[in-house]
C-alpha atoms as a printed R data frame, in Angstrom:
    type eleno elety resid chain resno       x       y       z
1   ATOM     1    CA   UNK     A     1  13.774   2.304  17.419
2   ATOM     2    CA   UNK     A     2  13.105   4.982  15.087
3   ATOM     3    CA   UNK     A     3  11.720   5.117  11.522
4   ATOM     4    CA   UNK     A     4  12.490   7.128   8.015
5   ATOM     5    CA   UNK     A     5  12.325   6.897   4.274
6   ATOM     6    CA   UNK     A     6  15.800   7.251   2.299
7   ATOM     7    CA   UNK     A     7  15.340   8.342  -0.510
8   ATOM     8    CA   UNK     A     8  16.541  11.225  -2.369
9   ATOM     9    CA   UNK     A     9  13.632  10.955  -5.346
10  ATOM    10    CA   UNK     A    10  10.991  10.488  -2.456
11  ATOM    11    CA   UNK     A    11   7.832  12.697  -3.138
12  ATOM    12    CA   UNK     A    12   7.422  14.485   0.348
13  ATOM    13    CA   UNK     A    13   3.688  14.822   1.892
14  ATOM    14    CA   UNK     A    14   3.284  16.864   4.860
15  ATOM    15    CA   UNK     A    15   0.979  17.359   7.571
16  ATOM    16    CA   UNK     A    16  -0.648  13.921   7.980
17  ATOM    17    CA   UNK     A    17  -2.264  12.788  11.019
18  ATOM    18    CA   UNK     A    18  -2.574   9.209  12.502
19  ATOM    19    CA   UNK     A    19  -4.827   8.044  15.002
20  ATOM    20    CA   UNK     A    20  -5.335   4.276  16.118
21  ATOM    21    CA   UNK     A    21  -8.024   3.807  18.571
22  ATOM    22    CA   UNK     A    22  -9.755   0.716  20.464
23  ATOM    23    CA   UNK     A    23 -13.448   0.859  21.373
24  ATOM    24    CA   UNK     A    24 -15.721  -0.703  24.759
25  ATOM    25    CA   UNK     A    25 -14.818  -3.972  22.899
26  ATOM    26    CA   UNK     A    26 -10.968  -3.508  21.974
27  ATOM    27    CA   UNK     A    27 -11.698  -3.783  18.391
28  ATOM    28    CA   UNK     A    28  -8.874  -1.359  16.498
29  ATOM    29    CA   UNK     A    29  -9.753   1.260  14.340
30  ATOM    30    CA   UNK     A    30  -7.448   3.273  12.441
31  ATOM    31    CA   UNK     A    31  -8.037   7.333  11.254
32  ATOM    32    CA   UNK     A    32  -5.803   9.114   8.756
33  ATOM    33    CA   UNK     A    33  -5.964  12.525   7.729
34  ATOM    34    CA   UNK     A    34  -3.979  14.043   4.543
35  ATOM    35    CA   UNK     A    35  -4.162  17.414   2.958
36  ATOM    36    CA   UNK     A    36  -6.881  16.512   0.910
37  ATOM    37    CA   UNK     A    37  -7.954  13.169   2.169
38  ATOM    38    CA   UNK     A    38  -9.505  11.151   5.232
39  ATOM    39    CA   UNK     A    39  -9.293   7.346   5.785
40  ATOM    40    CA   UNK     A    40 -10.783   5.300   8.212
41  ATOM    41    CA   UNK     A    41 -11.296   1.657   9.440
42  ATOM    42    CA   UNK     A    42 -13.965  -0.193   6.179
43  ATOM    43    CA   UNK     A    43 -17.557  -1.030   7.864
44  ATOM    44    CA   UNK     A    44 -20.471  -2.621   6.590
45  ATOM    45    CA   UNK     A    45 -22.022   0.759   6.305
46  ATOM    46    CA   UNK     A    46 -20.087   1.826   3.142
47  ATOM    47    CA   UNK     A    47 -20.914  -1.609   0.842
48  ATOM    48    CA   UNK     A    48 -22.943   0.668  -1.195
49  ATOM    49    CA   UNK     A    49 -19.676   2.781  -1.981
50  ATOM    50    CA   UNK     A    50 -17.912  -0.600  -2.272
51  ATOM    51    CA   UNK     A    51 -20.329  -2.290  -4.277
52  ATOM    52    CA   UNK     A    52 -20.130   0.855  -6.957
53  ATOM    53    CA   UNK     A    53 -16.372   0.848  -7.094
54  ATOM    54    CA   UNK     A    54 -16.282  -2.840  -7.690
55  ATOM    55    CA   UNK     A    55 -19.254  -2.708 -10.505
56  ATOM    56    CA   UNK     A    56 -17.271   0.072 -12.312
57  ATOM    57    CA   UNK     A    57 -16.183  -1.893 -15.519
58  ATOM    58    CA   UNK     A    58 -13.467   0.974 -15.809
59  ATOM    59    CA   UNK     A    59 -12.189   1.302 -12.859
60  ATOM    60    CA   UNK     A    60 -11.938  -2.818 -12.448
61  ATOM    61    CA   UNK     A    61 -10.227  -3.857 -15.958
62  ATOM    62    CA   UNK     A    62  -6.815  -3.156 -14.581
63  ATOM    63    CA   UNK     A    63  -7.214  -4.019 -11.008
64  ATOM    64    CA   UNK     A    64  -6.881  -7.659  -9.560
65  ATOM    65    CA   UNK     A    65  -8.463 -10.194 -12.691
66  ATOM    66    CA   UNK     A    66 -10.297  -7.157 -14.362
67  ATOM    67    CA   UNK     A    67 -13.534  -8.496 -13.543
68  ATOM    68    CA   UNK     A    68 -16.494  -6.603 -11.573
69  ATOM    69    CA   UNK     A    69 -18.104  -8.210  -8.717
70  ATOM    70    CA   UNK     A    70 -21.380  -9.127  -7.147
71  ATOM    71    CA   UNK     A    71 -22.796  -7.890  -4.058
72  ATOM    72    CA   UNK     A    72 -22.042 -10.769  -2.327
73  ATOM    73    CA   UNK     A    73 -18.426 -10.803  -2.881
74  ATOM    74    CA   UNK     A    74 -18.144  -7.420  -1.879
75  ATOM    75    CA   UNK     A    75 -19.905  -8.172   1.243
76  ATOM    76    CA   UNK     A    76 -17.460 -11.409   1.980
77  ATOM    77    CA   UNK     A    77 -14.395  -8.815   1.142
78  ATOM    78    CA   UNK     A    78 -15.400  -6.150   3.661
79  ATOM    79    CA   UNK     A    79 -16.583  -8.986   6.370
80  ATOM    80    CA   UNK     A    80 -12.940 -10.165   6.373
81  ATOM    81    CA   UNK     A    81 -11.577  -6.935   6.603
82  ATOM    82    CA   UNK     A    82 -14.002  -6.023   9.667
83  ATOM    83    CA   UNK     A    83 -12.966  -9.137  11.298
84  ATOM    84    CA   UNK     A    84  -9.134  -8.100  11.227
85  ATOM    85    CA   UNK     A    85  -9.991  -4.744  12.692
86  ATOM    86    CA   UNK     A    86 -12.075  -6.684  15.940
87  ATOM    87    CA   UNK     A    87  -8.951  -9.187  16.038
88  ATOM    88    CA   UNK     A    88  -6.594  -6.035  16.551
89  ATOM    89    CA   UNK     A    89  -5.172  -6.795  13.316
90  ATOM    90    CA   UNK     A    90  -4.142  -2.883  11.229
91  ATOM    91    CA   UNK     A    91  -3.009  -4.378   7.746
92  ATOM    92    CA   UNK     A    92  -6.584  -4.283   6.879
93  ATOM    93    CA   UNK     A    93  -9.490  -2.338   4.738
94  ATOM    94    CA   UNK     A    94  -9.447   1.432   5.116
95  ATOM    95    CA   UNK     A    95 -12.226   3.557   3.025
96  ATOM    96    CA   UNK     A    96 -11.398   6.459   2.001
97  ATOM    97    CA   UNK     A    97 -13.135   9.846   1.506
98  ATOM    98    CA   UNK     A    98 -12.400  13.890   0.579
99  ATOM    99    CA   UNK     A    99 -12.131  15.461   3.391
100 ATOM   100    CA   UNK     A   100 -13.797  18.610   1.933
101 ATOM   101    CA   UNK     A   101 -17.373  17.604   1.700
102 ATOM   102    CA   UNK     A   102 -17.045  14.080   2.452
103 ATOM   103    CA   UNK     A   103 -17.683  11.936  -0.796
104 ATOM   104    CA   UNK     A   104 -16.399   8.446  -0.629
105 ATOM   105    CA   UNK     A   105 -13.195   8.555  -2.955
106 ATOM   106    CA   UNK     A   106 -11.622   4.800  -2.897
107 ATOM   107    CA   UNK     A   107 -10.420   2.134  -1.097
108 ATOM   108    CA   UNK     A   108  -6.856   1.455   0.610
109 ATOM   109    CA   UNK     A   109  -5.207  -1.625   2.009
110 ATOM   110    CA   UNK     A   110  -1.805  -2.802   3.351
111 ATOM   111    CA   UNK     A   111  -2.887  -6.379   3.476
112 ATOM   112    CA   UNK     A   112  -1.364  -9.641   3.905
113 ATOM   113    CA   UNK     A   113   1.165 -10.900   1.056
114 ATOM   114    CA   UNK     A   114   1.940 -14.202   0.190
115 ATOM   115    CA   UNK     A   115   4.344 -14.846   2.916
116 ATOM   116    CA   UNK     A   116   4.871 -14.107   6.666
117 ATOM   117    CA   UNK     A   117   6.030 -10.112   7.132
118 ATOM   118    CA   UNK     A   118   5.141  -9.054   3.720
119 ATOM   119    CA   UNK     A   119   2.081  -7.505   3.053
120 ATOM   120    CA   UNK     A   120   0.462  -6.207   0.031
121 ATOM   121    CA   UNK     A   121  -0.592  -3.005  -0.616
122 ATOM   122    CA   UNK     A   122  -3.664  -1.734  -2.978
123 ATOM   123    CA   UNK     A   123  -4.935   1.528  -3.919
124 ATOM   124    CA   UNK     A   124  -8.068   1.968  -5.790
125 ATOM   125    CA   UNK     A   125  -9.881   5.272  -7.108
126 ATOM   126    CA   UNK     A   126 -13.461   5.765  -8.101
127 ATOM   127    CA   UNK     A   127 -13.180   6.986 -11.812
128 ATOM   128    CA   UNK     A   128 -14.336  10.895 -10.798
129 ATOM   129    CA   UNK     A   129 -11.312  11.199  -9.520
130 ATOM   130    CA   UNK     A   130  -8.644  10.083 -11.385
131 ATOM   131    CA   UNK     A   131  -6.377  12.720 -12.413
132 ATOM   132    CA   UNK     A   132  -6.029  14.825  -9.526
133 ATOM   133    CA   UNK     A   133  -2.741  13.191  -7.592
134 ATOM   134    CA   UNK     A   134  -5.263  11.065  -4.904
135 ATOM   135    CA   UNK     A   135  -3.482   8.393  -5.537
136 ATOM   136    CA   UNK     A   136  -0.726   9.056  -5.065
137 ATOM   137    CA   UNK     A   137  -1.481  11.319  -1.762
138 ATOM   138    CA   UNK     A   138  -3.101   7.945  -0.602
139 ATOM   139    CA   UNK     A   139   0.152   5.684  -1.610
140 ATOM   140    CA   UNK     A   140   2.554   8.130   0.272
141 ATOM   141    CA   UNK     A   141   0.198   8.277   2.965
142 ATOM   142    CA   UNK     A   142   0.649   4.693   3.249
143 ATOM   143    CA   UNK     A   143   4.398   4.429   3.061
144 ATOM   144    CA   UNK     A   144   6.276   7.003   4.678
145 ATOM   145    CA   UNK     A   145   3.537   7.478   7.490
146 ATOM   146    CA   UNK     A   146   1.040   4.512   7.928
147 ATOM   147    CA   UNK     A   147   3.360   2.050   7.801
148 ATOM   148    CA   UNK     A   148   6.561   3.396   9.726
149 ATOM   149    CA   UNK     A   149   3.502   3.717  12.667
150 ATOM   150    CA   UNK     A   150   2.528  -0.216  12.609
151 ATOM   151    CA   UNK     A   151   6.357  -0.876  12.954
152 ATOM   152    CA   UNK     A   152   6.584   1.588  15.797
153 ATOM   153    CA   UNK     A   153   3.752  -0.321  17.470
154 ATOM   154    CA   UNK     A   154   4.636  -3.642  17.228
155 ATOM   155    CA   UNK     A   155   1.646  -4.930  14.836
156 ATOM   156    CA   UNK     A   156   2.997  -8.171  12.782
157 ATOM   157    CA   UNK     A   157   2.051  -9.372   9.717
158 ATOM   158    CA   UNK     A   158   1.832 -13.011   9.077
159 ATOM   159    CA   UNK     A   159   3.370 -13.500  12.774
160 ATOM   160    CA   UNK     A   160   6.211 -11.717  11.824
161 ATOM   161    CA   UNK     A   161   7.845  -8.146  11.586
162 ATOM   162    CA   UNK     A   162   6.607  -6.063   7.884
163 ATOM   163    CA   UNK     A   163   9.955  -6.757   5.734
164 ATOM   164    CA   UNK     A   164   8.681  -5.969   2.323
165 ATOM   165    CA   UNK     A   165   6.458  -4.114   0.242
166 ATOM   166    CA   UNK     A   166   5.091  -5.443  -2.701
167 ATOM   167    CA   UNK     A   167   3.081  -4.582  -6.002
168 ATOM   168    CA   UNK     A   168   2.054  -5.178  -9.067
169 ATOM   169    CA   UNK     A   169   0.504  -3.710 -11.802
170 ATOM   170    CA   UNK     A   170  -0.725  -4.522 -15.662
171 ATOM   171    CA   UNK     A   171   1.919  -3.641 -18.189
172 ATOM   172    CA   UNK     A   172  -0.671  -0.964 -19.657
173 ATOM   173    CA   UNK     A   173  -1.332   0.807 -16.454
174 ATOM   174    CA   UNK     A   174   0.883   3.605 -17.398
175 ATOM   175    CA   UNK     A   175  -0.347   5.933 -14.421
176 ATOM   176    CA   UNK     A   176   0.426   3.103 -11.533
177 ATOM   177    CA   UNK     A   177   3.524   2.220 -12.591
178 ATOM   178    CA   UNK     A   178   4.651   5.727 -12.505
179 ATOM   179    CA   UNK     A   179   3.046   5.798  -9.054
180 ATOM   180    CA   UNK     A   180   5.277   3.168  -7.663
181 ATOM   181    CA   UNK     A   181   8.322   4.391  -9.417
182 ATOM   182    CA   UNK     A   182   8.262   7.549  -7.375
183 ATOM   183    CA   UNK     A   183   7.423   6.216  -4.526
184 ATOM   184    CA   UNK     A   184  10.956   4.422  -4.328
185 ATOM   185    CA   UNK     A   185   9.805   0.833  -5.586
186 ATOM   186    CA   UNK     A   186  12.062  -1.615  -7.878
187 ATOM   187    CA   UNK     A   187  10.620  -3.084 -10.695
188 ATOM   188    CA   UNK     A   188  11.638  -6.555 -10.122
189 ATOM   189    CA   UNK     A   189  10.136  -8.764 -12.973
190 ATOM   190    CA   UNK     A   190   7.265  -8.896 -15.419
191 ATOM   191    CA   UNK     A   191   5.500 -11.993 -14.589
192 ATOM   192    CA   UNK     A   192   1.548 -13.580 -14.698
193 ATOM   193    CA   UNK     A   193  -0.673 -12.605 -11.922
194 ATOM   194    CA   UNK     A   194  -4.178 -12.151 -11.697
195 ATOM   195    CA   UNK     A   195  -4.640 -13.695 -15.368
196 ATOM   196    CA   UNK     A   196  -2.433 -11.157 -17.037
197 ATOM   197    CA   UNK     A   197   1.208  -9.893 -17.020
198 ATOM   198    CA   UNK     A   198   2.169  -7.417 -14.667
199 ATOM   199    CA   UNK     A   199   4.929  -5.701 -13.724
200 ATOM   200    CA   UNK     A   200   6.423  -6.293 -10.002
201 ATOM   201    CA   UNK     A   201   7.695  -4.014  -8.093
202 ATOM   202    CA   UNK     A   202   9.279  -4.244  -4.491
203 ATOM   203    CA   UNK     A   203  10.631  -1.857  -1.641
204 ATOM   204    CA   UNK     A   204  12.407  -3.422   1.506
205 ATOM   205    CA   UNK     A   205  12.415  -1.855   4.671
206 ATOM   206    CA   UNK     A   206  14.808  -1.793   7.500
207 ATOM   207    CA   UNK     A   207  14.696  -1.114  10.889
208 ATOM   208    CA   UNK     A   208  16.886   1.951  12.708
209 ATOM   209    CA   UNK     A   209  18.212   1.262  16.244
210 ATOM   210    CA   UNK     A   210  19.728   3.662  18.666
211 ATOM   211    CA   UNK     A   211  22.646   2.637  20.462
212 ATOM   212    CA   UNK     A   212  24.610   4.903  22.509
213 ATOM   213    CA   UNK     A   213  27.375   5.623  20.484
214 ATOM   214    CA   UNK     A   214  25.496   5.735  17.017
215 ATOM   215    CA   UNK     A   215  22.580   4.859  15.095
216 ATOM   216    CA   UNK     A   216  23.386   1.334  13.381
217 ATOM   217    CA   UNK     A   217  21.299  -0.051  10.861
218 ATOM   218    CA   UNK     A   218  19.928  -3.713  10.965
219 ATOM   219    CA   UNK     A   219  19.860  -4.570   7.400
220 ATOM   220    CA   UNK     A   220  17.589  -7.418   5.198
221 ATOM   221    CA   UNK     A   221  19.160  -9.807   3.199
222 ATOM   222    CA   UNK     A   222  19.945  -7.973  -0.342
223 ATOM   223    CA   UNK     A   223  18.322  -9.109  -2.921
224 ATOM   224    CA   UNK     A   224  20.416 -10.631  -5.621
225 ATOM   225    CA   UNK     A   225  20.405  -9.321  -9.051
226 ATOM   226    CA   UNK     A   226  18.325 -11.164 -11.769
227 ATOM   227    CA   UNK     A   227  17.409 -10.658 -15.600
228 ATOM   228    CA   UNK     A   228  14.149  -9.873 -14.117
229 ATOM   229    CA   UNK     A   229  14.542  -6.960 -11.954
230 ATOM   230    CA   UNK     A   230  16.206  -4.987 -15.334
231 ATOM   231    CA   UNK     A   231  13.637  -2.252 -15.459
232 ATOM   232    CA   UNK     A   232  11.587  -1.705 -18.568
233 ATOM   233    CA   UNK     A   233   8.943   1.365 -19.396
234 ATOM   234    CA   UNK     A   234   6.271   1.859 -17.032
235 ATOM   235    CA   UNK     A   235   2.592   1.532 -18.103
236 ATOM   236    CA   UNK     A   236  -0.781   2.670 -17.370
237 ATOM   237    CA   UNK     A   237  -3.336   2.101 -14.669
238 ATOM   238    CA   UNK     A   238  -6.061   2.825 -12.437
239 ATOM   239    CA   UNK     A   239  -5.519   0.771  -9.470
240 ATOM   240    CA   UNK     A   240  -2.520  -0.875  -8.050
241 ATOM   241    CA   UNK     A   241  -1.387  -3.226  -5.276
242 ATOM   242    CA   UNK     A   242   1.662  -3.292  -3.179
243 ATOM   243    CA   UNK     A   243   2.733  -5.638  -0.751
244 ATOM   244    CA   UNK     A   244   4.877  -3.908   2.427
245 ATOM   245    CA   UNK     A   245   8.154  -5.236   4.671
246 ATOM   246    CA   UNK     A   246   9.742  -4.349   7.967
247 ATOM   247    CA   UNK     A   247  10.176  -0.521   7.986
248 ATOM   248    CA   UNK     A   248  11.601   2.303   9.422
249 ATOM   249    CA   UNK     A   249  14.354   2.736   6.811
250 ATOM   250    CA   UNK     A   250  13.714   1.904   3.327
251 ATOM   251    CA   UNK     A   251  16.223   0.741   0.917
252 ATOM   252    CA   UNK     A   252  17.583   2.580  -1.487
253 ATOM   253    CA   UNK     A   253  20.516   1.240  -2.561
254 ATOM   254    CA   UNK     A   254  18.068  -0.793  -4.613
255 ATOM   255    CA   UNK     A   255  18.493   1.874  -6.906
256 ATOM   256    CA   UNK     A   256  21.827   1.715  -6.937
257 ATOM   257    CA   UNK     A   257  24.406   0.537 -10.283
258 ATOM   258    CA   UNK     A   258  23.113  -3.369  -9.109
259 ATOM   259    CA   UNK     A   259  19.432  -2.156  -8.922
260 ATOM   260    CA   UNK     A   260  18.669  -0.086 -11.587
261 ATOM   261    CA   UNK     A   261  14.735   1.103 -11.160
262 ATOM   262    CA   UNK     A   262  12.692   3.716 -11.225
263 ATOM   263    CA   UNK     A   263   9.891   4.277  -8.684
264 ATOM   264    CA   UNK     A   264   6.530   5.086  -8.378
265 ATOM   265    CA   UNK     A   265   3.151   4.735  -5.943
């Protein structure tokens, strides 16, 4: 089995580096390394970072229910993420830092959706640095690299193979809508989550097989065509979630005449 990304709108990011690891213990721990970024496996050691990005009024009013939160929810949220890293479970917490110098930039998860082999995805940036594509680097990271690796491997989600990505975000986050637009996702609905509507977006994945003769492609069910999935204007954000699917291909002929979209991460 092999895996790409289709897409002929993709946003390309080169030279990242993947590294998954198992200590004395066989707990997992995951490394990536971008142009301008490093991630790695969440520990307790970083709830100070965590507990600043989650008391940032700003940085919280457009991610999950907009509200901050206390030390000891931060403390539960990292616990649970630590836990699926000892249980050999990758669509967990990853912190994330500059890799020039260090300083603790944001946090990163493809997590578990609401159903077996979809995960969501969520991206969120301290305030300092908004504005200079991290994002973005992070979300692409995530998608055409992280995520085709986990497939490779074998890791399930849910006790079954990553099928879809998912994510959502408020109709006046401008900057994450655009963010999932490029990255190839389709804007199926605007709907209530989190106490407020968001836009949903989606990206299925497939999985390549070699056979001797050719490469044959094992496709998902398509998804049928609904009011909902009629795209509308982006809007503005500062964090954003995604939920992910089977991979190795994605779809595009979600953006085809029956899938009009645009895409972002």
């Amino acid at each position: 089995m092999s895996s790409s990304v289709s897409n002929s709108n993709r946003v390309h990011l080169e030279n990242v580096h993947i590294e998954f690891q198992e200590n004395e213990r066989h707990h997992l721990s995951v490394t990536i390394d971008t142009p301008n970024l490093h991630f790695r496996s969440v520990k307790m050691s970083d709830l100070d970072d965590y507990m600043a990005l989650h008391a940032d009024q700003e940085v919280m009013d457009k991610y999950g229910d907009g509200t901050t939160k206390t030390r000891e929810n931060v403390v539960q949220l990292i616990s649970t993420w630590i836990q699926r890293w000892k249980e050999k479970n990758p669509y967990s917490g990853l912190a994330i830092f500059e890799r020039e110098g260090g300083e603790f930039v944001g946090h990163g998860i493809l997590g578990h959706g609401d159903k077996a082999g979809e995960s969501e995805a969520v991206i969120v940036i301290r305030k300092k640095f908004w504005n200079k594509g991290y994002a973005s680097e992070a979300m692409l990271a995530a998608l055409r690299h992280y995520v085709p690796k986990l497939l490779k491997k074998g890791y399930l989600v849910g006790g079954q193979p990553l099928q879809i990505i998912r994510a959502t975000a408020r109709l006046d986050n401008v900057a994450s809508c655009r963010l999932m637009e490029r990255a190839g996702m389709v804007h199926e609905r605007d709907e209530e989550k989190y106490g407020a509507i968001r836009k949903h977006f989606a990206l299925l994945v497939e999985e390549k097989t070699k056979t001797k003769k050719s490469d044959t492609v094992k496709k998902l069910p398509t998804m049928k065509k609904t009011k909902e999935m009629v795209s509308k204007e982006p809007a503005e954000s500062g964090g954003m979630r995604l939920r992910s699917g089977k991979v190795c291909h994605y779809r595009t002929d979600l953006q085809s005449t029956r899938y009009r979209s645009r895409a972002r991460l």
